[in-house]
Amino acid sequence: MKGHQLQTNHNFRTRMAPVMPSLSILLGPALIVVGVLFGGGLILGILQSFGYLHVAAANHLSIQHYLNVLMDPDFLESLWLTLYIATASTLIAAGLSVAVALFLVTLAHKNRLIHFIIQIPLTVPHLVIAVAAVFMLSPTGLLSRFAMALGLINTSSQFPLLINDRWGIGIILTYVWKEIPFITVMILSVLSNTGIELLQVGQTLKANRWQRFRYITLPIIFPSLGAASLIVFAYTFGAFEVPYLLGQTYPMMLSVWAYRNYSDIDLLARPEGITTGILIAVIVSLTVLMAQVITKITRRKGIVL
Amino acid sequence: MGSLKIRNLSLSYNGGAPVIEKFNLDVSDGECMGLLGPSGVGKTTILKALAGLIQPDQGCILIDDVDVTALPPEKRDAVMVFQKPLLFPFMNVAQNIGFGLRMRKINGAHKQSEINNILRLTRLDGFGRHKVHELSGGQQQRVSLARALILRPAILLLDEPLSNLDANLRQEMRELIQEIQTKTNITTIFVTHDQSEALMMSQRVSLILDGRLRQVGRPQDLFYRPVDPDVARFFGGCNFFTGEIKNGQFETPLGLFPVGQDLKKNQPYTATIRPEDIVISPANDKHLRGAILRTNFEGAATRLWVQCNGVQLIVLAAGAQYKAHQNVSLHIPPDKIRLFPKNV
Ligand SMILES: Nc1ncnc2c1ncn2[C@@H]1O[C@H](COP(=O)(O)OP(=O)(O)OP(=O)(O)O)[C@@H](O)[C@H]1O
Ligand SMILES: [Mg+2]
């Protein structure tokens, strides 16, 4: 069996080989642009975070900025807030996605319309959703006026603070709404591939509804759910525009804090802004790497994602 | 214990046209019943209904004389083995096999010894800790069988468990399933579209054609005494010729045949004879004369297309001595002929 697998991998490589060079030539120009803009920016950022401001200044490299940032109580406040918002929106989105996927899989192929509606948020940019959230959730927004019209509240100040609030509710709601379709689509593909059949097997092997969920559905979706959740976590952790619009003034999410520092009139805050950005990039990269590792391991165990 | 009674069962998908209509069948305790029919006739559909995965439009299913029609699969004493092995990829072999016991909250030493027994019975000793994707197709199918057997169901439903295996392995697995069926004496419904597999595996065979049960009986009955030309055709009958009863004899272009059956006079009948029952010999004056149109060597026998008094017959002859365009003599043994009233 092992030998056989090696054999097929080998075949796969040789089959792919002639395609690879032409592919990289085709993608070449795009790769160069991306490489220079992103890679160059990243390298400059890393250099600056280590104290290399610009050529003329010729400072020596140090980790002073990192120490400054990590010791800064404001940074820690931001880090906690960011971790809280990223974790909360990921967990809520993941939980709701499982429910939605389980519901959709019972509809099978019958109801294309519902599948379509569920996928709409995938196509809407985060910024649009953030603006929509302001219109809907702010104290003078649609929901508030609606509640007033219904007589539930008398003035807009009685409406609970849902944006620019302490608990980041507006931000979390926006991410939950936006990420549910992504996680759902990932789970749904494994569930509807082998999931339905395996659940039928479980049923004839006398598993009741709860046992089927616990011992069949969860293990089937776990790898894709895990990988998708980590990706969502990474995205939420590093995202900027939604907390910029919907977050409160203090504490800020890390990306907003980094930007504020970078654009501060105090030029000394600038390297710390960059350093924070680099830290965000490191955490996001580690999370994405972890998602990759999960995928790899489960593939090796013969579970197809 | 495990007798099965199916009464007036009608099945369809999403309220569409019925796939199976008014299906009746009795299977007695310990019997191995073959469910035979061409691809797409609804065999899997029937099995799923028996397992409880599909609700019938009409009719009822009784296991040990208890009506189980309304019970969900997990409450029925019937286990289904599917066409594909469908093993749980996130469990090893032993965990797959023990799944049913775990669902029944049977754990510990008892569960382990049951798993070991079944591993031995299905000749999988030593594979308990293997991952399922490391197994061959035949091994996977055995795990799938073992996973069902461990529950000792009253009724075991096997849906073409051998159709994905190569010819040698299939033969081996047939013998294994027969052996297990005899040892455990579990009432078994064995679905297949392969007529020879059904004949060799089952004590009785039910043939389904066009959504209806056409004939039930011992393998020999279906093979030698088909109730209509369609059944004969399904079992490889390919020679059909017509004639009439006159003076107690069946008059046909191929000659006169004495008839034993009590048949109506002056009425057309269709006769059939199996290709291997026609006796062929090199040209010889005594018998019916014919000419070979073409031949097809099949290994154990050669299939010959013979034109004879305006009727084309197919003959299976041992060996390979006959050639196309050769003149031959045929003998049609009257006791091997089967007659059906025409326009049935
Ligand atoms: N889920 C389904 N929805 C709608 N129609 C179905 C479904 N499954 C099967 N059918 C239809 O029901 C009929 C019977 O299918 P079934 O799978 O029972 O056939 P089968 O006898 O098992 O065939 P095979 O030997 O190829 O497995 C077929 O015409 C098929 O198209
Ligand atoms: Mg089938």
XYZ file of C-alpha atoms in Angstrom, chain B residues 31-249:
219
model
C -32.994 -18.372 4.759
C -30.664 -16.747 2.230
C -32.903 -15.037 -0.313
C -31.408 -13.673 -3.509
C -32.959 -10.474 -4.844
C -32.159 -10.405 -8.525
C -32.907 -7.847 -11.196
C -31.294 -5.720 -13.876
C -29.500 -2.506 -12.945
C -31.821 0.323 -11.967
C -34.855 -1.888 -11.313
C -35.054 -0.830 -7.667
C -33.192 -3.494 -5.685
C -31.290 -0.976 -3.554
C -34.537 0.920 -3.069
C -36.243 -2.189 -1.657
C -33.311 -2.881 0.648
C -33.297 0.697 1.928
C -37.003 0.416 2.631
C -36.396 -2.807 4.558
C -33.625 -1.095 6.512
C -35.940 1.845 7.215
C -33.963 4.452 5.258
C -36.907 5.039 2.904
C -40.533 5.253 3.947
C -42.860 3.265 1.669
C -45.829 4.957 -0.005
C -47.886 1.893 0.742
C -47.655 -1.531 2.266
C -45.948 -2.890 5.321
C -42.877 -4.770 6.464
C -43.021 -7.374 9.233
C -39.971 -8.728 11.033
C -40.862 -11.767 13.146
C -44.516 -10.897 12.520
C -44.125 -7.449 14.096
C -44.984 -4.508 11.863
C -41.835 -2.353 11.709
C -42.905 -0.093 8.835
C -43.054 3.004 11.022
C -39.843 2.310 12.954
C -36.668 4.296 12.158
C -33.607 2.270 11.048
C -31.969 2.367 14.472
C -34.987 0.663 16.049
C -35.218 -2.176 13.507
C -33.448 -5.460 13.862
C -32.080 -5.263 10.324
C -28.625 -4.149 9.223
C -27.677 -3.144 5.708
C -24.300 -3.601 4.007
C -23.993 -1.155 1.149
C -22.671 -1.512 -2.389
C -19.573 0.497 -1.409
C -17.750 -0.404 1.833
C -18.446 3.080 3.316
C -16.093 2.576 6.253
C -15.627 5.418 8.714
C -12.308 6.937 7.569
C -11.529 8.383 10.994
C -11.612 4.992 12.740
C -9.351 1.967 12.441
C -10.607 -1.485 11.457
C -11.475 -2.625 14.982
C -13.229 0.652 15.773
C -15.248 0.368 12.586
C -16.294 -3.160 13.452
C -17.098 -2.253 17.048
C -19.163 0.802 16.064
C -22.542 -0.888 16.451
C -21.664 -2.269 19.886
C -20.417 1.137 20.996
C -23.735 2.668 19.938
C -25.447 0.048 22.105
C -23.128 1.040 24.956
C -21.476 -2.385 25.026
C -17.858 -1.840 26.019
C -14.849 -3.462 27.601
C -13.805 -7.075 27.424
C -17.075 -8.310 25.958
C -16.860 -5.894 23.053
C -13.231 -6.804 22.466
C -13.919 -10.520 22.359
C -16.847 -9.998 19.989
C -14.610 -7.960 17.686
C -11.971 -10.675 17.761
C -14.557 -13.346 16.926
C -15.841 -11.393 13.955
C -12.311 -10.596 12.766
C -11.640 -14.340 12.712
C -14.946 -15.143 11.045
C -14.269 -12.657 8.238
C -10.595 -13.715 7.998
C -9.284 -10.349 9.101
C -7.198 -11.521 12.078
C -4.377 -9.131 12.782
C -5.948 -6.238 10.872
C -7.693 -4.688 13.876
C -5.272 -1.802 14.229
C -4.950 -1.063 10.530
C -6.270 2.166 9.103
C -9.078 1.547 6.685
C -7.434 3.251 3.720
C -4.554 0.788 4.014
C -6.873 -2.110 3.140
C -7.595 -3.608 -0.264
C -11.078 -3.414 -1.728
C -11.880 -6.975 -0.685
C -10.647 -6.394 2.845
C -12.677 -3.197 3.112
C -15.781 -5.039 1.998
C -15.115 -7.704 4.651
C -14.794 -5.031 7.338
C -18.099 -3.628 6.165
C -19.649 -7.100 6.462
C -18.043 -7.664 9.867
C -19.385 -4.318 11.099
C -22.909 -5.518 10.292
C -22.486 -9.102 11.547
C -21.305 -8.044 14.992
C -24.808 -6.776 15.781
C -26.255 -10.268 15.078
C -29.250 -8.727 13.324
C -32.434 -10.684 12.709
C -32.175 -9.687 9.048
C -28.953 -9.015 7.158
C -29.373 -6.938 4.006
C -26.513 -7.222 1.525
C -26.572 -4.790 -1.404
C -24.306 -6.186 -4.126
C -21.396 -6.427 -1.701
C -19.225 -8.055 -4.349
C -19.876 -5.872 -7.379
C -16.717 -3.795 -6.915
C -14.366 -6.769 -6.658
C -12.430 -8.540 -9.385
C -13.552 -11.978 -10.542
C -11.233 -14.125 -8.382
C -11.812 -12.137 -5.243
C -15.536 -12.189 -5.882
C -15.549 -15.982 -5.987
C -13.586 -16.103 -2.722
C -15.954 -13.648 -1.058
C -19.013 -15.576 -2.271
C -17.713 -18.677 -0.548
C -16.911 -16.689 2.587
C -20.382 -15.150 2.736
C -21.979 -18.557 2.179
C -19.836 -20.030 4.931
C -20.715 -17.221 7.335
C -24.390 -17.463 6.448
C -24.406 -21.192 7.182
C -22.463 -20.736 10.427
C -24.498 -17.853 11.806
C -27.810 -18.806 10.213
C -28.781 -15.144 9.902
C -31.732 -14.491 7.618
C -30.084 -12.813 4.641
C -31.321 -10.865 1.664
C -28.643 -10.836 -0.974
C -29.063 -8.308 -3.766
C -27.324 -8.802 -7.073
C -27.793 -8.095 -10.749
C -25.637 -11.097 -11.641
C -27.851 -14.118 -12.334
C -25.170 -16.722 -11.725
C -24.259 -15.090 -8.414
C -27.901 -15.164 -7.325
C -28.288 -18.799 -8.348
C -25.212 -19.943 -6.501
C -25.600 -17.869 -3.325
C -29.271 -18.228 -2.519
C -31.597 -20.902 -1.266
C -34.372 -19.080 -3.096
C -34.254 -16.314 -5.674
C -36.737 -13.493 -6.344
C -36.506 -11.957 -9.770
C -37.668 -8.368 -10.198
C -38.362 -7.013 -13.665
C -39.979 -3.645 -14.439
C -40.610 -2.833 -10.789
C -42.536 -6.022 -10.110
C -41.702 -9.364 -8.620
C -41.860 -11.805 -11.546
C -40.893 -15.118 -10.039
C -39.768 -16.525 -6.698
C -38.401 -19.983 -6.243
C -35.440 -22.256 -5.931
C -32.574 -21.397 -8.297
C -33.319 -24.458 -10.457
C -36.968 -23.422 -10.819
C -36.109 -20.009 -12.180
C -33.438 -21.406 -14.423
C -35.288 -24.390 -15.872
C -38.933 -23.432 -15.352
C -39.210 -19.704 -16.038
C -42.804 -18.443 -15.823
C -42.555 -16.217 -18.892
C -40.212 -15.425 -21.774
C -38.787 -12.351 -19.956
C -37.606 -14.508 -17.071
C -36.150 -17.001 -19.534
C -34.402 -14.159 -21.349
C -32.974 -12.792 -18.094
C -31.353 -16.154 -17.398
C -29.704 -16.260 -20.793
C -32.559 -17.785 -22.790
C -32.038 -16.627 -26.356
C -33.903 -19.134 -28.532
C -37.569 -18.368 -29.036
C -39.793 -19.851 -31.754
C -43.531 -20.032 -32.201
C -45.922 -22.803 -33.125
C -49.376 -24.266 -32.550
C -50.815 -27.281 -30.789
C -52.324 -29.766 -33.254
C -53.303 -33.329 -32.482
C -51.496 -33.309 -29.182
C -48.329 -32.131 -30.818
